[in-house]
Short mmCIF file of C-alpha atoms and ligand atoms in Angstrom, two decimals:
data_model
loop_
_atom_site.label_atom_id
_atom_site.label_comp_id
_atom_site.label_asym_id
_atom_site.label_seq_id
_atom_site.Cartn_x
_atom_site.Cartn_y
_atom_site.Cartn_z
CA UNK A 3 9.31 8.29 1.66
CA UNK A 4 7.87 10.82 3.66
CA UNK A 5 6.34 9.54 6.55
CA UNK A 6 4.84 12.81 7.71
CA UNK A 7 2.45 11.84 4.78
CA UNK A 8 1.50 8.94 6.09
CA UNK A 9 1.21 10.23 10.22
CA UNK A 10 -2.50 9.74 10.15
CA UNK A 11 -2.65 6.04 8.37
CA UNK A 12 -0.09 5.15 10.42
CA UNK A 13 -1.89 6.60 13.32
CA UNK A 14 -5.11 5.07 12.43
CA UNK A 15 -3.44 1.02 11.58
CA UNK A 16 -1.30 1.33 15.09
CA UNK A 17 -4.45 1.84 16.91
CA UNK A 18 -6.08 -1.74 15.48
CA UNK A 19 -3.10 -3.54 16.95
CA UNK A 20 -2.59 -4.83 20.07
CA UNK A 21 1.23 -5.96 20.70
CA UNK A 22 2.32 -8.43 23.08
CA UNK A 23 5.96 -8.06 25.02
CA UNK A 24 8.75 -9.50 22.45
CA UNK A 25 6.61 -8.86 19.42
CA UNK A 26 7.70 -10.40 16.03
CA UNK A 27 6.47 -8.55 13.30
CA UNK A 28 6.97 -8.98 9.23
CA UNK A 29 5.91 -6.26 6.59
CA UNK A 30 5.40 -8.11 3.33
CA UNK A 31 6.16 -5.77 0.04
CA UNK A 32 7.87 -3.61 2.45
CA UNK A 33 9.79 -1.28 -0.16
CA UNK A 34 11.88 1.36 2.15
CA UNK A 35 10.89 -0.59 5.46
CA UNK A 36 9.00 2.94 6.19
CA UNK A 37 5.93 1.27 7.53
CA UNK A 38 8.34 -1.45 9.69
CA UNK A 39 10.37 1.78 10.80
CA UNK A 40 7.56 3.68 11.42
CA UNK A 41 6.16 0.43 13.78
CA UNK A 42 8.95 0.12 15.64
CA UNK A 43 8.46 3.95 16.77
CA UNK A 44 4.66 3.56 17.67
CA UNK A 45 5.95 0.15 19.89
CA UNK A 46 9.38 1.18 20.67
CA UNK A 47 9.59 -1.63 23.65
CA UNK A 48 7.55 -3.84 22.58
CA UNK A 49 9.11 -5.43 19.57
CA UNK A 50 11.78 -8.06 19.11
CA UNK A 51 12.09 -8.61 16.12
CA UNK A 52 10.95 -6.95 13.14
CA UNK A 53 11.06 -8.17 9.66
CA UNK A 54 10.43 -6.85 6.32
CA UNK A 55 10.74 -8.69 2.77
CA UNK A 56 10.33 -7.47 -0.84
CA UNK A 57 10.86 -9.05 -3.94
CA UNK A 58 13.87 -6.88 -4.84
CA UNK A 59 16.29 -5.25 -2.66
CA UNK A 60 17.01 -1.98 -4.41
CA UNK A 61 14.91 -0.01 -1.94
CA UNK A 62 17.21 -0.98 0.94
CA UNK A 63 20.18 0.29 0.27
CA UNK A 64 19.20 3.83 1.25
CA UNK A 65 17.68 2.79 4.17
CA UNK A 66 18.87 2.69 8.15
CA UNK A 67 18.32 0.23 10.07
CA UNK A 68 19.44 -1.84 12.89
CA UNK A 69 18.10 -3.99 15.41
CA UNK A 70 15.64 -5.34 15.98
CA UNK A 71 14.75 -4.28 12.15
CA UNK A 72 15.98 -7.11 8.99
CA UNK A 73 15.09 -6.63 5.17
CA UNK A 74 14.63 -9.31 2.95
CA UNK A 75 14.55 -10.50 -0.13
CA UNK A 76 11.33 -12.39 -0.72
CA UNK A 77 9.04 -13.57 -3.49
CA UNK A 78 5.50 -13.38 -1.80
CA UNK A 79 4.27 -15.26 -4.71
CA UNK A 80 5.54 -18.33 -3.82
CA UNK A 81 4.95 -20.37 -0.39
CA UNK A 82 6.88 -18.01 2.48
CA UNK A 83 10.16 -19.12 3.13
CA UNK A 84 9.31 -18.64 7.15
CA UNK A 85 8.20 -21.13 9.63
CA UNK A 86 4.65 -21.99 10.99
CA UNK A 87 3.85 -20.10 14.03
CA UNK A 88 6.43 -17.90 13.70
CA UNK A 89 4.78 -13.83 13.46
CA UNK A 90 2.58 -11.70 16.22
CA UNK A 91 1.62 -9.40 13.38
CA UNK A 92 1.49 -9.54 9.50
CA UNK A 93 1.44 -6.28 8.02
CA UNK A 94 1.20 -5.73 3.84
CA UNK A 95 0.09 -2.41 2.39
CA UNK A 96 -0.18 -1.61 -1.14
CA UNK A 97 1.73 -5.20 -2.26
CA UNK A 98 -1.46 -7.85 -2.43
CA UNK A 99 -2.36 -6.53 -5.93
CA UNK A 100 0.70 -7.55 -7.01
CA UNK A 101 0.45 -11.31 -6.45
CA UNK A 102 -1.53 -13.28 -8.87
CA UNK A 103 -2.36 -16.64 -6.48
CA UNK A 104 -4.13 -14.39 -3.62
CA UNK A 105 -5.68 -17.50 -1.99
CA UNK A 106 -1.75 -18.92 -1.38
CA UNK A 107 -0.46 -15.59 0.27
CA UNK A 108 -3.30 -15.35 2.59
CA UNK A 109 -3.05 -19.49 3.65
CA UNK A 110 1.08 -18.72 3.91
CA UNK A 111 0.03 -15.38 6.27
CA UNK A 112 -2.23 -17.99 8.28
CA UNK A 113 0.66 -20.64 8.74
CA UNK A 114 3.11 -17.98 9.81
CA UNK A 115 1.10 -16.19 12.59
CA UNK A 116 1.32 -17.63 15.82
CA UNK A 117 -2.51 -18.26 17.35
CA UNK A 118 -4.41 -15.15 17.51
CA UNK A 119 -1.99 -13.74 15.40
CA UNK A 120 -3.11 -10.05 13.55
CA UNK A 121 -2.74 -9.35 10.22
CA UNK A 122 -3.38 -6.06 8.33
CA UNK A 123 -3.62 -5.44 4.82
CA UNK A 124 -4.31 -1.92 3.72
CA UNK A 125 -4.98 -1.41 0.34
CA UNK A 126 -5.69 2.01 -1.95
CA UNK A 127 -8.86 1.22 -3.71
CA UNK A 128 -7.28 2.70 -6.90
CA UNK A 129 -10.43 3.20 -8.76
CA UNK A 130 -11.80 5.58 -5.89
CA UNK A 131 -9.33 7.71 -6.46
CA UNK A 132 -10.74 11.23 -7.06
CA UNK A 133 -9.21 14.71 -8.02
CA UNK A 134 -11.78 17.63 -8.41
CA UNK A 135 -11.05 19.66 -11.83
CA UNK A 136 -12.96 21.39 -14.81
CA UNK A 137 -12.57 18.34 -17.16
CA UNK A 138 -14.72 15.63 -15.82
CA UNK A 139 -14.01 12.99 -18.31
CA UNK A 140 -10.18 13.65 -19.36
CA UNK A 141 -9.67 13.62 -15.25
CA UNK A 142 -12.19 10.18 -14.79
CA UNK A 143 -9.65 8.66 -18.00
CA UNK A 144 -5.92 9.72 -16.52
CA UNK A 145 -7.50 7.87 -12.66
CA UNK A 146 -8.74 5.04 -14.48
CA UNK A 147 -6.17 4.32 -16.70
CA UNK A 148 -3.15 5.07 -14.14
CA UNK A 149 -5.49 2.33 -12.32
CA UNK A 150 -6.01 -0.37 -14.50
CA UNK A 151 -2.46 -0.32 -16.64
CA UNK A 152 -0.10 -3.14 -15.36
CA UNK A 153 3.58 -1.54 -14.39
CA UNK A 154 6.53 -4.73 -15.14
CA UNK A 155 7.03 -4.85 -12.30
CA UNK A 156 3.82 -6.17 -11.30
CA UNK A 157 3.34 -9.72 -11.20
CA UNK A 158 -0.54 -9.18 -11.19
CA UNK A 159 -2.79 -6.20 -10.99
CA UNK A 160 -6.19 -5.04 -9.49
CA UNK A 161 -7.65 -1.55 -9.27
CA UNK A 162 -10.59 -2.47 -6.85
CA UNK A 163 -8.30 -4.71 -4.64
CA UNK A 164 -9.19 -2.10 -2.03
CA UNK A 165 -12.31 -3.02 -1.79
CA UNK A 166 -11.52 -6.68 -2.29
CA UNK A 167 -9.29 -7.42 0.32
CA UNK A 168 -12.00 -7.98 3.24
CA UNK A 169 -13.83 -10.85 0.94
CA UNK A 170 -10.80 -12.92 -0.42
CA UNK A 171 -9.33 -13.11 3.42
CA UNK A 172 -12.97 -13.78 4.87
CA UNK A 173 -14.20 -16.30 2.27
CA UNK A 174 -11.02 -18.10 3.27
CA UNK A 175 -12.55 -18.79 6.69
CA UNK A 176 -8.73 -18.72 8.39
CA UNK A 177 -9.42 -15.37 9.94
CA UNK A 178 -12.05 -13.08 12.13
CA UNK A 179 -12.15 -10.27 9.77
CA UNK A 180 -13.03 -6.76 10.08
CA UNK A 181 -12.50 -3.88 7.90
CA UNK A 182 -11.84 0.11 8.07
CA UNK A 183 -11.31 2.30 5.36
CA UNK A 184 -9.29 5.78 5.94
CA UNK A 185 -9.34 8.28 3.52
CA UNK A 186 -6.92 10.77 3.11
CA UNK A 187 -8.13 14.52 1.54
CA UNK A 188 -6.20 17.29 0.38
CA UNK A 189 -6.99 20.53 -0.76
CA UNK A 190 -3.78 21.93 -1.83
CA UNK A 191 -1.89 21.05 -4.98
CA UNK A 192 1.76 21.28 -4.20
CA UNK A 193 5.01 18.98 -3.93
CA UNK A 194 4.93 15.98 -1.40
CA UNK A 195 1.42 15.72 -0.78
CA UNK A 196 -0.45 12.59 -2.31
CA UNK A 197 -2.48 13.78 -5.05
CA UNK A 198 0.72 15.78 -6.62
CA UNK A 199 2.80 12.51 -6.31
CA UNK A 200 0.07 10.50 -7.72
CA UNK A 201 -0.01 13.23 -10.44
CA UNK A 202 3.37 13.03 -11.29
CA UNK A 203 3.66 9.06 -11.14
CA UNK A 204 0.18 9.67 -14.18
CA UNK A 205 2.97 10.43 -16.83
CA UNK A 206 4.51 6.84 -17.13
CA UNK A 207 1.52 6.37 -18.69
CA UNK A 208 2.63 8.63 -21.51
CA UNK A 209 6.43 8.53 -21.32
CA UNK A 210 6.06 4.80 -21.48
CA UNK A 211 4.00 4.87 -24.66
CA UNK A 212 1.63 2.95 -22.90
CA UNK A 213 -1.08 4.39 -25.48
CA UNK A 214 -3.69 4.35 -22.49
CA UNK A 215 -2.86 8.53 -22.12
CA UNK A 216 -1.18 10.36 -24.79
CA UNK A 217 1.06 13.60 -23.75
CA UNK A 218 -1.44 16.82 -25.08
CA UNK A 219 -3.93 14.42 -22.33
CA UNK A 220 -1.36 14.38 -19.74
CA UNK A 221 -0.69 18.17 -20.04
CA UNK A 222 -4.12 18.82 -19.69
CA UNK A 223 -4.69 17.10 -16.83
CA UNK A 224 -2.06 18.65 -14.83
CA UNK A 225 -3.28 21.85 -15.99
CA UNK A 226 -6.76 20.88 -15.06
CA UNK A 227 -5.33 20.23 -11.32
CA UNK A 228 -3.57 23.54 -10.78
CA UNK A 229 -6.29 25.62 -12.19
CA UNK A 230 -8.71 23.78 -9.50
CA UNK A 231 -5.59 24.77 -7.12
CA UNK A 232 -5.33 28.48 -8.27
CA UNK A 233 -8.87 29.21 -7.90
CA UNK A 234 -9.81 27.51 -4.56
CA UNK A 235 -11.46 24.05 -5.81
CA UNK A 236 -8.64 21.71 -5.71
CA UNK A 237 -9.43 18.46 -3.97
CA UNK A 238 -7.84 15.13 -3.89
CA UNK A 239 -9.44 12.42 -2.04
CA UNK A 240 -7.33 8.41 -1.69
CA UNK A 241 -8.99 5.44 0.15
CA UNK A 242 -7.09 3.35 2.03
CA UNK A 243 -9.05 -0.31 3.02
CA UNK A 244 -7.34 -1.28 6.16
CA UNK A 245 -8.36 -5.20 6.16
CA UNK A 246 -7.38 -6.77 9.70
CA UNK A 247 -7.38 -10.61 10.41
CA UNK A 248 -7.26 -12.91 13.33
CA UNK A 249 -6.17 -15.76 13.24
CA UNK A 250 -8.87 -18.81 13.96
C1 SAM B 329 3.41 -0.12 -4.22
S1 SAM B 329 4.83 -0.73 -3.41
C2 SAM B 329 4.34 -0.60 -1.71
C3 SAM B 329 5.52 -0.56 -0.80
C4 SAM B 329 5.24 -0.41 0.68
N1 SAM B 329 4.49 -1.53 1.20
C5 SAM B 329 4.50 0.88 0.92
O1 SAM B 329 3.28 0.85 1.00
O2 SAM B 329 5.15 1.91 0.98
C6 SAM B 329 4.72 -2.48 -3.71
C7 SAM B 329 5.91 -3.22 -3.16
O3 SAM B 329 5.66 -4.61 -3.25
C8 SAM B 329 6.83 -5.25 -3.76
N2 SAM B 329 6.42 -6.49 -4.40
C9 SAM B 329 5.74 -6.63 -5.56
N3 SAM B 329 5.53 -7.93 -5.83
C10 SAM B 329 6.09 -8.61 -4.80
C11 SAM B 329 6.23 -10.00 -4.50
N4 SAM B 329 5.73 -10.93 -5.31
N5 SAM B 329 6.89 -10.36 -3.38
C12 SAM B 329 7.40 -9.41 -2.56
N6 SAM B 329 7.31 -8.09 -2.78
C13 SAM B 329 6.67 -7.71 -3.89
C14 SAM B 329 7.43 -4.23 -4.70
O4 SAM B 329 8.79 -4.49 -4.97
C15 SAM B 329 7.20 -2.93 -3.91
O5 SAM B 329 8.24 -2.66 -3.02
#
């Protein structure tokens, strides 16, 4: 991953936490461990222990680590194979959508923190997503349907769980919520930044023969974003709900 990308979210979700000395800290979903990694930099004395989990370990094999840093693996659909009490900090981006029993996850996430415990959930609200182009509607279908087409590996799937996150935590009543949403905007159309990537990962929806975007569409849209790039208008614009929780 590259975390340059992700400087200013990680920027913005380091400055709504609070660490105590000997922190112990889980990322749930945590892929690479780039958020967990990129933690342990913002708070390099503060942490003891920090913990990440995914339901599949083929994204740590590539990654270095060491102490105080472990990966996991975890299904965070079932009831969290960790002890009550046990976590300063919850952290979860991008992973809640995948989990179909949202109501169990956030209990588990209550049972784990200690008291006064933080979580924070930060979600892409993938319906929000916007790229500016000539072809409204052929650009509105390729956001939409990237959004709302399940991938197999997910368990579950919600394209306004952005925008969801704040209410299934606070209905719960387990946590003094609050919620912050950074958005990230580009303006140029090139390798590495978000709106390319996100471009790019648009084509599974074709290559897949998902029938939700056929190829000639596909083409189109891509052409439709570097036009926009070639003659000034290109903008990409991703919001990321930043849900945090204390524990009551
Ligand atoms: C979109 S990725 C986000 C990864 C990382 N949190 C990030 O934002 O870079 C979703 C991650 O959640 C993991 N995941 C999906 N369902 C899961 C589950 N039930 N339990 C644990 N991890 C899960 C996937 O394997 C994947 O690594």
């Amino acid at each position: 991953m590259n975390n340059f990308k992700y400087e200013s979210l990680i920027k913005t979700i380091s400055e709504q936490i609070n660490l105590p000395d000997n922190a112990v800290i889980a990322d749930l979903g945590c892929k690479d461990a780039s958020f967990l990694l990129a933690f342990q930099k913002a708070f390099p004395v503060k942490i003891k222990s920090a913990i990440g989990v995914d339901i599949t370990d083929k994204w740590f094999k590539n990654v270095e680590y060491q102490k105080p840093v472990k990966l996991k693996v975890m299904n965070c659909s079932e009831k969290l194979k960790f002890k009550d009490n046990t976590f300063d900090f919850v952290f979860s981006k991008d992973m809640f959508e995948c989990v179909p029993d949202k109501d169990l996850l956030i209990s588990e996430i209550h049972r784990i923190l200690k008291p006064d415990g933080v979580v924070i959930c930060v979600n892409c609200d993938w319906e929000s997503v916007a790229y500016n182009g000539e072809n409204k509607e052929l650009i509105a279908k390729a956001v939409h349907t990237y959004a709302v087409t399940k991938q197999p590996w997910m368990d579950d799937l919600d394209s306004w769980i952005g925008r969801r996150m704040y209410g299934f935590f606070n209905k719960s009543k387990l946590f003094e919520s609050s919620v912050y949403v950074h958005n990230v905007v580009e303006t140029e159309y090139e390798e590495g930044t978000f709106g390319y990537d996100l471009s790019m990962d648009v084509g599974w929806l074709y290559k897949e023969n998902t029938g939700a975007l056929c190829k000639e569409e596909y083409d189109e849209f891509i052409d439709n974003l570097k036009s926009a790039q070639e003659n000034g208008s290109y903008i990409f614009s991703k919001p990321y709900y930043i849900y945090k929780g204390i524990k009551l």
